[in-house]
Every structure is written in C-alpha cells, then in structure tokens.
C-alpha cells in the first residue's frame, strides 16, 4: 500500500500498490501441560474450559517463542528466493529448487507439530483469546491458528512440491521470456502450476471457490464476488474515460509535442539511473543500513527480516522511467517492511496485510501521459487498472477450468484489444495499428504465475484505490502535506503511514477493517475514480474532468 500511496503523491510513475496483508504467518509450538489447565473433549475438538489469565499468557509466550523460530526459518527461505532472482547462476536452478523443497519440508514439520493439536485450539478459543494482553497477541494467535489449520490439511510432500515447482517455474519463465517461447518453454510448467494450485485449494479449503482459496492467501477476506463488483464498476468508469482521453486533441498531438529530451533512441546511462534510484529511495525514506537495492529480471521486494530488506528494480537505456518507477514501487514495500512494529517484528501480526533542459510542467506532462500499450509495469495510471483486470479475469478462468493453459496467449491478446484497444501482433508482422510484442510482452511478461502466485494481481489495483482513500485522511491529519511533498519532504507522510498503517500490520482481519479505522469507511473505489478524472481531465483539457464530486 505504501508504494501506491507514494506514487499517488509524486504523480510520476505508473499506479502501483502493495497488499495490506500477505500470506498468514505460520507457527509451531511444544505444548506444556500445565496442571492448572482443565480441558474437556467435544465434537468440535479439545477446548479450554477454564484457563487463568496468567496461564493463558504463559502458553502464549511459549507459542510466540516458536513463532519466532518459524519466522527465522522463513527468513532463510526468503534469502534463498532473493538470491535465486538476483545472483544465482543459471545452471544452479535445479539445485536451488531442491534446497527450497527441503527447507519447505522442514517448515511444514515445524508448522504441524502434533503438540499444536492441543495448544492452538486452546489459545484460539474465545474464552482464552480474550484473556491475552493485547490486540497484537490475539492477532498472532488468530493468524497462527488459521495457518496451522491450513498446513494440517497439506502433506509434507505437497508442500515440498509447491516449493520445488516455484523454483522450476521461475527458471522456465526466465528462459521462455528471453526466447519468446510459450508453448514449448513455459506451457508444461504452467499446466503443472495450475493443477497444483487447484489440488492445494481443494485440500486446504474444501468447499471453497478455487479462486477464493488462492485469493485469500494475499487478500484475506476478499472474494471473487466482491472483486467482480469492484472491478466491474471500475471498468465501467475507466474504459469510457480512456476512450475520452484518446479522443481529445491533446492526446492526438502528444507524440508530436514530446520534448527533445524524450525523443530518440537509447540514451539513458543505466549507471546514472541506478544512482538516481538510490537518491530517490533515500529521499522517500528507505534505510540502507537495514536493506539494499539490486537488479533482477522482474522487480520485487524480499529479504529475511525488517532489518534486512532487499529491494530490486531493472533498468532500460530506452525507457528510463521503468527503473525509477520500479524503484518507487519496491521502496513502498520496503518502507512497509522497515516500518513494522518493532515489538512484533518476528510474529504474524506485524506482517503486511505495494532532466536536463525540461520545465517542471513538461516533465510532469510527459511522465503522466496516457498511452495504452503492452507492458503493465510501464503503464500509466488510467490504463494500469485495466491491465490488472485483464489478469484477474484470466487467472480466474485458469482456475475454474474455463480457460485451458494452452489457450492463454490467444485469450490474453483478445482481452488486450477489448479492454485497452491494443492489438498485439507478432514481431515482424507490423500490421497497422498493432503493437509488436508476442508472448514475451504478453502473457510471459510477469513472473507471478511462474512462481504460483495466482490470486496476487488484484492487490495492485486494490492498493491504488486504498491509496486514494488514505490520501484524503492524510490531508486532513496533515494540513501542510501538499506543501511538504512539493518541497520534496516525505517525512511527515512517512511518519503518518507508519503510525496509521505500517505498525498495525495484520492486527485487523481485512483491508476494510483497517480502512474503517483509518478513514472511517471501508474500501470506496469512488475516491480513486474521482482522482483519475480530476487529474487527467486537467492534463487532457477535458472540462468535465475536474467537476466530479464524491
């Protein structure tokens, strides 16, 4: 969320976001049988009938100790993943997949320790849960209990298969993307990933819609039904807005009016871009004593701990904005991680629920120009949500069986035409009005499906909508906020985000609950729509753009 919020403020990179709640943390613990704890068996399982506050606290502290051990092991897994995407030699990929699978097996054993069969149901029972000393403690138990229930339904073999397939999928994706080869290079592993995600969903959440089961890993409490309503309303507003912008006289002449500094071929030194990315990230508040920045095929944020946050970006000589926007996006993730509650950093509740010679006006107009195109991470704010809706609709179809993985490229291209009016043609065909791309710039451009993250994409646009809503509350709380941002001072904003969002972590059960606390209402997409209509109505001289009222 933080990265979307920062993007909303600087107004110079594509709309981006971070989820407010990542995968629930996991737990394992050896239950000590205290003589003063009395329990009885019921059809629902073993439940505490009488536990004192002191006993509850003692059992919670025992649980927390083991949660921290689990978190440390997951930190090691995080470093393996970071290394895999930044420095691992290509020939080492099979060994890394084996390492990740072995570690996943160890973690599964930790998370399903038989002693938890007694401990977690006791702590999670309402009469014991209310005895715990803080909302964070209760959230830790709630999240640990949820993850324990899920892990108990998975075998160690299934968990290891997931980890190994993630490594295999990433290696296959890198190769297929480089060669622009979908059917022979990537399709077999994609078929395995989709099949395994269905298998895991059936095992862990029987009776659930398959997409809901995967979505809940990234957006707890969100459902296909609600996403369909939110994205349906958004599509209803954005498609006409995009058409209106493209029909404006300013859009028709924007390519001819580009400043000389933005014309021509390769000209942007990647070393200078890297230096600028470092300066931008420091200005936004990323602490390099607690993290670092590197390059990767697809930008991401990883690491092992809030004191060891690894962000990456990528640079292009032709498109300098790609590196800067990637940096701003990942810094948002990094700020969230570095801003987690220090007292809860190793526990589930703390985890995240994303030039020379130019006038400022020319620069602002250039980096905010609307230009429907192939690549999501380079998209403008108006077309970016349509890229996300495309992916949401396709991955939902993959999981419900209405779209075969082999048909993904065709379905992708059809939706690019219907949603963004962009016709994708293969390199060299060059039909008038089409964009040369092929699968490398189509269904292979993102890493998410390759590593099994089906259900993740909606988080990006949900974060953008949350950002617009949070902005209103931030302005109320900090009357000088716009002036501070204008001077390049993000400190007051960062402090507000840290206090109102970052340290709260996963104490709340959903984004709606968090937004109700911070803004007074659940997610309301109208804030985002209003923002886009006002901003781009002005940029493209559409009078009606600035008259929207919420």
Coordinates of N, CA, C and O in Angstrom, one line a residue, residues 322-475:
X322 N 11.2 3.2 -16.4 CA 11.0 1.8 -15.9 C 11.8 1.6 -14.7 O 11.2 1.0 -13.7
X323 N 13.0 2.0 -14.6 CA 13.8 1.8 -13.4 C 13.4 2.6 -12.2 O 13.3 2.1 -11.1
X324 N 13.0 3.9 -12.5 CA 12.6 4.8 -11.4 C 11.3 4.3 -10.9 O 11.1 4.3 -9.6
X325 N 10.3 4.0 -11.8 CA 9.0 3.5 -11.3 C 9.1 2.2 -10.5 O 8.5 2.0 -9.5
X326 N 10.0 1.3 -11.0 CA 10.2 0.1 -10.2 C 10.8 0.3 -8.9 O 10.4 -0.3 -7.9
X327 N 11.7 1.3 -8.8 CA 12.3 1.6 -7.5 C 11.3 2.2 -6.5 O 11.2 1.8 -5.4
X328 N 10.4 3.1 -7.0 CA 9.4 3.7 -6.1 C 8.5 2.7 -5.7 O 8.1 2.6 -4.5
X329 N 8.0 1.8 -6.6 CA 7.1 0.7 -6.2 C 7.7 -0.1 -5.1 O 7.1 -0.4 -4.0
X330 N 9.0 -0.6 -5.3 CA 9.6 -1.5 -4.3 C 9.9 -0.8 -3.0 O 9.9 -1.4 -2.0
X331 N 10.3 0.5 -3.1 CA 10.5 1.2 -1.9 C 9.3 1.2 -1.0 O 9.4 1.2 0.2
X332 N 8.1 1.3 -1.7 CA 6.9 1.3 -0.9 C 6.8 0.0 -0.1 O 6.4 0.0 1.1
X333 N 7.1 -1.2 -0.7 CA 7.1 -2.4 0.0 C 8.2 -2.4 1.1 O 7.9 -2.8 2.2
X334 N 9.3 -1.8 0.8 CA 10.4 -1.8 1.7 C 10.1 -0.9 2.9 O 10.5 -1.3 4.1
X335 N 9.5 0.2 2.7 CA 9.1 1.1 3.8 C 8.1 0.4 4.7 O 8.2 0.5 6.0
X336 N 7.2 -0.4 4.1 CA 6.3 -1.1 5.0 C 7.0 -2.1 5.8 O 6.8 -2.2 7.0
X337 N 7.9 -2.9 5.2 CA 8.7 -3.9 6.0 C 9.5 -3.2 7.1 O 9.5 -3.7 8.2
X338 N 10.2 -2.1 6.7 CA 11.1 -1.5 7.7 C 10.2 -0.8 8.8 O 10.7 -0.5 9.9
X339 N 9.0 -0.5 8.5 CA 8.1 0.2 9.5 C 7.3 -0.7 10.3 O 6.4 -0.3 11.1
X340 N 7.5 -2.1 10.3 CA 6.7 -3.0 11.1 C 7.0 -2.8 12.6 O 8.0 -2.3 13.0
X341 N 6.0 -3.1 13.4 CA 6.0 -2.9 14.8 C 7.3 -3.6 15.4 O 7.4 -4.8 15.3
X342 N 8.2 -2.9 16.0 CA 9.4 -3.5 16.5 C 9.2 -4.6 17.5 O 9.9 -5.6 17.5
X343 N 8.2 -4.4 18.3 CA 7.9 -5.5 19.3 C 7.3 -6.7 18.7 O 7.2 -7.7 19.4
X344 N 6.8 -6.6 17.5 CA 6.1 -7.8 16.9 C 6.7 -8.3 15.6 O 6.2 -9.1 14.9
X345 N 8.0 -7.8 15.3 CA 8.6 -8.0 14.0 C 8.7 -9.5 13.6 O 8.7 -9.8 12.5
X346 N 8.9 -10.3 14.6 CA 9.1 -11.8 14.3 C 7.8 -12.6 14.4 O 7.8 -13.8 14.4
X347 N 6.7 -11.9 14.6 CA 5.4 -12.6 14.8 C 4.4 -12.2 13.7 O 4.5 -11.2 13.0
X348 N 3.4 -13.1 13.6 CA 2.5 -12.9 12.4 C 1.8 -11.6 12.4 O 1.5 -11.0 11.3
X349 N 1.4 -11.0 13.5 CA 0.6 -9.7 13.5 C 1.3 -8.6 12.9 O 0.7 -7.6 12.4
X350 N 2.7 -8.6 12.8 CA 3.4 -7.5 12.2 C 3.5 -7.5 10.7 O 3.9 -6.6 10.1
X351 N 3.1 -8.6 10.1 CA 3.3 -8.8 8.7 C 2.4 -7.9 7.8 O 1.2 -7.7 8.3
X352 N 2.7 -7.6 6.6 CA 2.0 -6.8 5.7 C 0.7 -7.5 5.3 O 0.7 -8.6 4.8
X353 N -0.5 -6.8 5.6 CA -1.9 -7.3 5.2 C -1.9 -7.0 3.6 O -2.4 -6.9 3.0
X354 N 2.3 -1.6 -2.1 CA 3.0 -2.1 -2.9 C 2.9 -1.4 -2.9 O 1.7 -2.6 0.7
X355 N 14.8 16.4 -16.4 CA 16.2 16.1 -16.9 C 16.7 17.3 -17.7 O 16.0 18.2 -18.0
X356 N 17.6 17.0 -17.7 CA 18.2 18.3 -18.1 C 17.4 19.0 -19.2 O 17.0 18.4 -20.2
X357 N 17.1 20.4 -19.0 CA 16.5 21.2 -20.1 C 15.0 21.2 -20.1 O 14.5 21.8 -21.0
X358 N 14.4 20.5 -19.2 CA 12.9 20.5 -19.2 C 12.4 21.4 -18.1 O 12.9 21.5 -17.0
X359 N 11.2 21.9 -18.4 CA 10.5 22.7 -17.4 C 9.7 21.6 -16.5 O 9.5 20.5 -17.0
X360 N 9.4 22.0 -15.3 CA 8.6 21.0 -14.4 C 7.3 20.6 -15.1 O 6.9 19.5 -15.0
X361 N 6.7 21.6 -15.8 CA 5.4 21.3 -16.5 C 5.6 20.2 -17.6 O 4.8 19.3 -17.7
X362 N 6.7 20.4 -18.4 CA 6.9 19.4 -19.5 C 7.2 18.0 -18.9 O 6.7 17.0 -19.4
X363 N 8.0 18.0 -17.8 CA 8.3 16.7 -17.2 C 7.1 16.1 -16.6 O 6.9 14.9 -16.8
X364 N 6.3 16.8 -15.9 CA 5.0 16.3 -15.3 C 4.1 15.7 -16.4 O 3.6 14.6 -16.3
X365 N 3.9 16.5 -17.5 CA 3.0 16.0 -18.6 C 3.6 14.7 -19.2 O 2.8 13.8 -19.6
X366 N 4.9 14.7 -19.4 CA 5.5 13.5 -20.1 C 5.3 12.3 -19.3 O 4.9 11.2 -19.8
X367 N 5.6 12.3 -18.0 CA 5.6 11.1 -17.2 C 4.2 10.7 -16.8 O 4.0 9.6 -16.4
X368 N 3.2 11.6 -17.1 CA 1.8 11.2 -16.8 C 1.0 11.1 -18.1 O -0.2 11.1 -18.0
X369 N 1.6 11.0 -19.2 CA 0.9 10.8 -20.5 C 0.2 9.5 -20.5 O 0.7 8.4 -20.1
X370 N -1.0 9.5 -21.0 CA -1.8 8.2 -21.2 C -1.4 7.6 -22.5 O -1.4 8.3 -23.6
X371 N -1.0 6.4 -22.5 CA -0.5 5.7 -23.7 C -0.8 4.2 -23.6 O 0.0 3.4 -23.0
X372 N -2.0 3.7 -24.0 CA -2.3 2.3 -24.0 C -1.2 1.5 -24.6 O -0.8 1.8 -25.8
X373 N -0.6 0.5 -23.9 CA 0.5 -0.3 -24.5 C 0.5 -1.7 -23.9 O -0.4 -2.0 -23.1
X374 N 1.5 -2.4 -24.2 CA 1.6 -3.9 -23.8 C 2.0 -4.1 -22.4 O 1.5 -5.1 -21.8
X375 N 2.9 -3.3 -21.8 CA 3.6 -3.7 -20.6 C 2.9 -3.1 -19.4 O 2.8 -1.9 -19.3
X376 N 2.6 -3.9 -18.4 CA 1.9 -3.4 -17.2 C 2.7 -2.5 -16.4 O 2.2 -1.4 -16.0
X377 N 4.0 -2.9 -16.1 CA 4.8 -2.0 -15.2 C 5.2 -0.7 -15.8 O 5.7 0.2 -15.1
X378 N 4.9 -0.5 -17.1 CA 5.2 0.8 -17.7 C 3.9 1.6 -18.0 O 4.0 2.6 -18.6
X379 N 2.8 1.0 -17.5 CA 1.5 1.6 -17.9 C 1.3 2.9 -17.1 O 1.8 3.1 -16.0
X380 N 0.4 3.8 -17.6 CA 0.0 5.0 -16.9 C -1.1 4.6 -15.9 O -1.6 3.5 -15.9
X381 N -1.5 5.6 -15.1 CA -2.5 5.4 -14.1 C -3.9 5.0 -14.6 O -4.6 4.2 -13.9
X382 N -4.2 5.5 -15.8 CA -5.6 5.2 -16.3 C -5.6 3.8 -16.9 O -6.6 3.0 -16.6
X383 N -4.6 3.3 -17.6 CA -4.6 2.0 -18.2 C -4.1 0.9 -17.3 O -4.5 -0.3 -17.5
X384 N -3.4 1.3 -16.2 CA -2.8 0.2 -15.3 C -3.9 -0.7 -14.7 O -3.8 -1.9 -14.7
X385 N -5.0 -0.1 -14.2 CA -6.0 -1.0 -13.6 C -6.6 -1.9 -14.6 O -7.1 -3.0 -14.3
X386 N -6.7 -1.5 -15.9 CA -7.2 -2.4 -16.9 C -6.3 -3.6 -17.2 O -6.7 -4.7 -17.5
X387 N -5.0 -3.4 -17.1 CA -4.0 -4.5 -17.1 C -4.3 -5.5 -16.0 O -4.2 -6.7 -16.1
X388 N -4.6 -5.0 -14.8 CA -4.9 -5.8 -13.6 C -6.2 -6.6 -13.8 O -6.3 -7.8 -13.5
X389 N -7.2 -5.9 -14.3 CA -8.5 -6.6 -14.5 C -8.3 -7.7 -15.6 O -8.9 -8.8 -15.4
X390 N -7.5 -7.5 -16.6 CA -7.2 -8.5 -17.6 C -6.6 -9.7 -16.9 O -7.1 -10.9 -17.1
X391 N -5.7 -9.5 -16.0 CA -5.0 -10.7 -15.4 C -5.9 -11.4 -14.4 O -5.9 -12.6 -14.3
X392 N -6.7 -10.6 -13.7 CA -7.7 -11.2 -12.8 C -8.7 -12.1 -13.5 O -9.0 -13.2 -13.1
X393 N -9.2 -11.6 -14.6 CA -10.2 -12.4 -15.3 C -9.6 -13.7 -15.9 O -10.2 -14.7 -16.0
X394 N -8.3 -13.6 -16.4 CA -7.6 -14.7 -17.0 C -7.3 -15.8 -15.9 O -7.5 -17.0 -16.1
X395 N -6.7 -15.3 -14.8 CA -6.3 -16.3 -13.8 C -7.5 -16.9 -13.1 O -7.5 -18.1 -12.7
X396 N -8.6 -16.2 -13.0 CA -9.8 -16.8 -12.5 C -10.3 -17.9 -13.5 O -10.7 -19.0 -13.0
X397 N -10.2 -17.6 -14.8 CA -10.6 -18.6 -15.8 C -9.7 -19.8 -15.8 O -10.2 -21.0 -16.0
X398 N -8.4 -19.6 -15.5 CA -7.5 -20.8 -15.5 C -7.8 -21.7 -14.3 O -7.8 -22.9 -14.4
X399 N -8.2 -21.1 -13.2 CA -8.5 -21.9 -12.0 C -9.9 -22.5 -12.0 O -10.1 -23.6 -11.4
X400 N -10.9 -21.9 -12.7 CA -12.2 -22.5 -12.7 C -12.3 -23.5 -13.9 O -13.4 -24.1 -14.1
X401 N -11.3 -23.6 -14.7 CA -11.3 -24.6 -15.8 C -11.9 -24.1 -17.1 O -11.9 -24.8 -18.1
X402 N -12.4 -22.8 -17.2 CA -13.0 -22.3 -18.4 C -12.0 -21.9 -19.4 O -12.3 -21.6 -20.6
X403 N -10.7 -21.8 -19.0 CA -9.6 -21.4 -19.9 C -8.5 -22.4 -19.8 O -7.9 -22.6 -18.7
X404 N -8.1 -23.1 -20.8 CA -7.0 -24.1 -20.8 C -5.7 -23.3 -20.9 O -5.6 -22.3 -21.6
X405 N -4.7 -23.7 -20.1 CA -3.4 -23.0 -20.2 C -2.9 -22.8 -21.6 O -2.3 -21.8 -21.9
X406 N -3.1 -23.8 -22.5 CA -2.6 -23.7 -23.9 C -3.2 -22.6 -24.6 O -2.7 -22.0 -25.6
X407 N -4.4 -22.1 -24.2 CA -5.2 -21.1 -24.9 C -4.9 -19.7 -24.3 O -5.5 -18.7 -24.7
X408 N -4.0 -19.6 -23.3 CA -3.7 -18.3 -22.6 C -3.3 -17.2 -23.6 O -3.8 -16.1 -23.5
X409 N -2.3 -17.5 -24.4 CA -1.8 -16.4 -25.3 C -3.0 -15.8 -26.1 O -3.1 -14.5 -26.3
X410 N -3.8 -16.6 -26.7 CA -4.9 -16.1 -27.5 C -5.9 -15.3 -26.7 O -6.3 -14.2 -27.1
X411 N -6.2 -15.8 -25.5 CA -7.2 -15.1 -24.6 C -6.6 -13.8 -24.2 O -7.3 -12.8 -24.0
X412 N -5.3 -13.8 -23.9 CA -4.6 -12.5 -23.5 C -4.7 -11.5 -24.5 O -5.1 -10.3 -24.2
X413 N -4.4 -11.8 -25.8 CA -4.4 -10.8 -26.8 C -5.8 -10.3 -27.1 O -6.0 -9.1 -27.4
X414 N -6.8 -11.2 -27.0 CA -8.2 -10.8 -27.2 C -8.6 -9.7 -26.1 O -9.3 -8.7 -26.4
X415 N -8.2 -10.0 -24.9 CA -8.6 -9.0 -23.8 C -7.8 -7.7 -23.9 O -8.3 -6.6 -23.6
X416 N -6.5 -7.8 -24.4 CA -5.8 -6.5 -24.7 C -6.5 -5.6 -25.7 O -6.6 -4.4 -25.5
X417 N -7.2 -6.3 -26.6 CA -7.9 -5.5 -27.6 C -9.2 -5.0 -27.0 O -9.5 -3.8 -27.2
X418 N -9.9 -5.8 -26.3 CA -11.2 -5.4 -25.8 C -11.1 -4.3 -24.7 O -12.0 -3.4 -24.5
X419 N -10.1 -4.5 -23.8 CA -10.0 -3.6 -22.6 C -9.2 -2.3 -22.9 O -9.5 -1.2 -22.5
X420 N -8.1 -2.5 -23.7 CA -7.1 -1.4 -23.9 C -7.1 -0.9 -25.3 O -6.3 0.0 -25.6
X421 N -7.8 -1.6 -26.2 CA -7.8 -1.2 -27.6 C -6.4 -1.3 -28.2 O -6.0 -0.6 -29.1
X422 N -5.6 -2.3 -27.7 CA -4.3 -2.6 -28.2 C -4.3 -3.9 -28.9 O -4.6 -4.9 -28.3
X423 N -3.9 -3.9 -30.2 CA -3.8 -5.1 -30.9 C -2.4 -5.6 -30.9 O -1.5 -5.0 -31.3
X424 N -2.2 -6.9 -30.4 CA -0.9 -7.5 -30.3 C -0.6 -8.2 -31.5 O -1.4 -9.1 -32.0
X425 N 0.5 -8.0 -32.1 CA 1.0 -8.7 -33.3 C 2.3 -9.3 -33.0 O 3.1 -8.8 -32.2
X426 N 2.7 -10.4 -33.7 CA 4.0 -11.0 -33.5 C 5.1 -10.1 -34.1 O 4.8 -9.4 -35.1
X427 N 6.2 -10.1 -33.6 CA 7.3 -9.3 -34.1 C 7.6 -9.6 -35.5 O 7.6 -10.8 -36.0
X428 N 7.6 -8.5 -36.3 CA 7.9 -8.7 -37.7 C 6.6 -8.6 -38.6 O 6.7 -8.3 -39.8
X429 N 5.4 -8.8 -38.0 CA 4.2 -8.7 -38.8 C 3.9 -7.3 -39.1 O 3.5 -7.0 -40.2
X430 N 3.9 -6.4 -38.1 CA 3.8 -5.0 -38.3 C 2.5 -4.5 -38.9 O 2.5 -3.6 -39.8
X431 N 1.4 -5.2 -38.6 CA 0.1 -4.7 -39.1 C -0.2 -3.3 -38.6 O 0.1 -3.0 -37.4
X432 N -0.8 -2.5 -39.4 CA -1.1 -1.1 -39.0 C -1.9 -1.1 -37.7 O -3.0 -1.7 -37.7
X433 N -1.5 -0.3 -36.7 CA -2.3 -0.1 -35.5 C -2.0 -1.2 -34.5 O -2.5 -1.1 -33.3
X434 N -1.1 -2.1 -34.8 CA -0.8 -3.2 -33.8 C 0.5 -2.8 -33.1 O 1.3 -2.0 -33.5
X435 N 0.7 -3.5 -31.9 CA 2.0 -3.3 -31.2 C 2.8 -4.6 -31.3 O 2.3 -5.7 -31.0
X436 N 4.0 -4.5 -31.8 CA 4.8 -5.7 -31.9 C 5.2 -6.2 -30.5 O 5.6 -5.5 -29.7
X437 N 4.9 -7.5 -30.3 CA 5.2 -8.0 -28.9 C 5.4 -9.5 -28.9 O 6.5 -10.0 -28.8
X438 N 4.4 -10.2 -29.2 CA 4.5 -11.6 -29.0 C 4.3 -12.0 -27.5 O 4.0 -11.1 -26.6
X439 N 4.5 -13.2 -27.1 CA 4.3 -13.6 -25.7 C 5.2 -13.0 -24.7 O 4.8 -12.9 -23.5
X440 N 6.4 -12.7 -25.1 CA 7.4 -12.1 -24.1 C 6.8 -10.8 -23.6 O 7.1 -10.4 -22.4
X441 N 6.1 -10.0 -24.4 CA 5.5 -8.8 -24.0 C 4.0 -9.0 -23.7 O 3.2 -8.0 -23.5
X442 N 3.6 -10.3 -23.7 CA 2.2 -10.6 -23.4 C 2.1 -11.4 -22.1 O 2.5 -10.9 -21.1
X443 N 1.6 -12.7 -22.3 CA 1.4 -13.5 -21.1 C 2.6 -13.9 -20.4 O 2.5 -14.5 -19.3
X444 N 3.8 -13.7 -20.9 CA 5.1 -14.0 -20.2 C 5.8 -12.9 -19.6 O 6.8 -13.0 -19.1
X445 N 5.2 -11.7 -19.6 CA 5.9 -10.5 -19.1 C 6.0 -10.5 -17.6 O 6.9 -9.9 -17.1
X446 N 5.1 -11.1 -16.9 CA 5.1 -11.1 -15.4 C 5.6 -12.4 -14.8 O 5.3 -13.5 -15.4
X447 N 6.2 -12.3 -13.7 CA 6.7 -13.6 -13.0 C 5.7 -14.3 -12.2 O 5.9 -15.4 -11.8
X448 N 4.6 -13.6 -11.8 CA 3.7 -14.1 -10.8 C 3.2 -15.5 -11.0 O 3.2 -16.4 -10.1
X449 N 2.7 -15.8 -12.2 CA 2.1 -17.1 -12.4 C 3.2 -18.2 -12.4 O 3.0 -19.3 -12.1
X450 N 4.4 -17.8 -12.9 CA 5.5 -18.8 -12.9 C 5.9 -19.3 -11.5 O 6.4 -20.4 -11.4
X451 N 5.7 -18.5 -10.5 CA 6.0 -18.9 -9.1 C 4.8 -19.3 -8.3 O 4.8 -19.4 -7.1
X452 N 3.6 -19.5 -9.0 CA 2.4 -19.9 -8.4 C 1.6 -18.9 -7.7 O 0.7 -19.3 -6.9
X453 N 1.9 -17.6 -7.9 CA 1.1 -16.6 -7.2 C -0.2 -16.2 -8.0 O -0.4 -15.0 -8.3
X454 N -1.0 -17.2 -8.2 CA -2.3 -16.9 -8.8 C -3.2 -16.3 -7.7 O -3.4 -16.9 -6.6
X455 N -3.8 -15.2 -8.0 CA -4.6 -14.5 -7.0 C -4.0 -13.3 -6.4 O -4.5 -12.6 -5.6
X456 N -2.7 -13.0 -6.9 CA -2.0 -11.9 -6.4 C -2.3 -10.6 -7.1 O -2.3 -9.5 -6.4
X457 N -2.5 -10.6 -8.4 CA -2.6 -9.4 -9.2 C -3.7 -8.4 -8.7 O -3.4 -7.2 -8.7
X458 N -4.8 -8.8 -8.2 CA -5.8 -7.8 -7.7 C -5.3 -6.9 -6.7 O -5.7 -5.7 -6.6
X459 N -4.3 -7.3 -5.9 CA -3.8 -6.5 -4.8 C -3.2 -5.2 -5.3 O -3.3 -4.1 -4.6
X460 N -2.7 -5.1 -6.6 CA -2.1 -3.9 -7.1 C -3.1 -2.8 -7.2 O -2.9 -1.7 -6.7
X461 N -4.2 -3.1 -7.8 CA -5.2 -2.0 -8.0 C -6.0 -1.8 -6.8 O -6.5 -0.7 -6.5
X462 N -6.2 -2.8 -5.9 CA -6.9 -2.6 -4.6 C -6.0 -1.6 -3.8 O -6.5 -0.7 -3.2
X463 N -4.7 -1.7 -3.9 CA -3.8 -0.8 -3.2 C -3.9 0.6 -3.8 O -3.8 1.6 -3.0
X464 N -4.0 0.7 -5.1 CA -4.2 2.1 -5.7 C -5.4 2.7 -5.2 O -5.5 3.9 -4.9
X465 N -6.5 2.0 -5.1 CA -7.8 2.5 -4.6 C -7.7 2.9 -3.1 O -8.2 3.9 -2.7
X466 N -7.0 2.0 -2.3 CA -6.8 2.4 -0.9 C -6.0 3.6 -0.8 O -6.2 4.5 0.1
X467 N -5.0 3.8 -1.7 CA -4.1 5.0 -1.6 C -4.9 6.3 -1.8 O -4.7 7.2 -1.0
X468 N -5.7 6.3 -2.8 CA -6.5 7.5 -3.0 C -7.4 7.8 -1.8 O -7.6 9.0 -1.4
X469 N -8.0 6.8 -1.2 CA -8.8 6.9 0.0 C -8.0 7.4 1.2 O -8.4 8.3 2.0
X470 N -6.8 6.8 1.4 CA -5.9 7.2 2.5 C -5.4 8.7 2.3 O -5.2 9.4 3.3
X471 N -5.2 9.1 1.1 CA -4.7 10.4 0.8 C -5.7 11.5 1.5 O -5.2 12.5 2.0
X472 N -7.0 11.3 1.3 CA -7.9 12.2 1.9 C -7.8 12.3 3.4 O -7.7 13.4 4.0
X473 N -7.6 11.2 4.1 CA -7.4 11.2 5.5 C -6.0 11.8 5.9 O -5.9 12.5 6.9
X474 N -5.0 11.6 5.1 CA -3.7 12.1 5.4 C -3.7 13.6 5.3 O -3.1 14.4 6.1
X475 N -4.4 14.2 4.3 CA -4.5 15.6 4.1 C -5.3 16.3 5.3 O -4.9 17.4 5.7

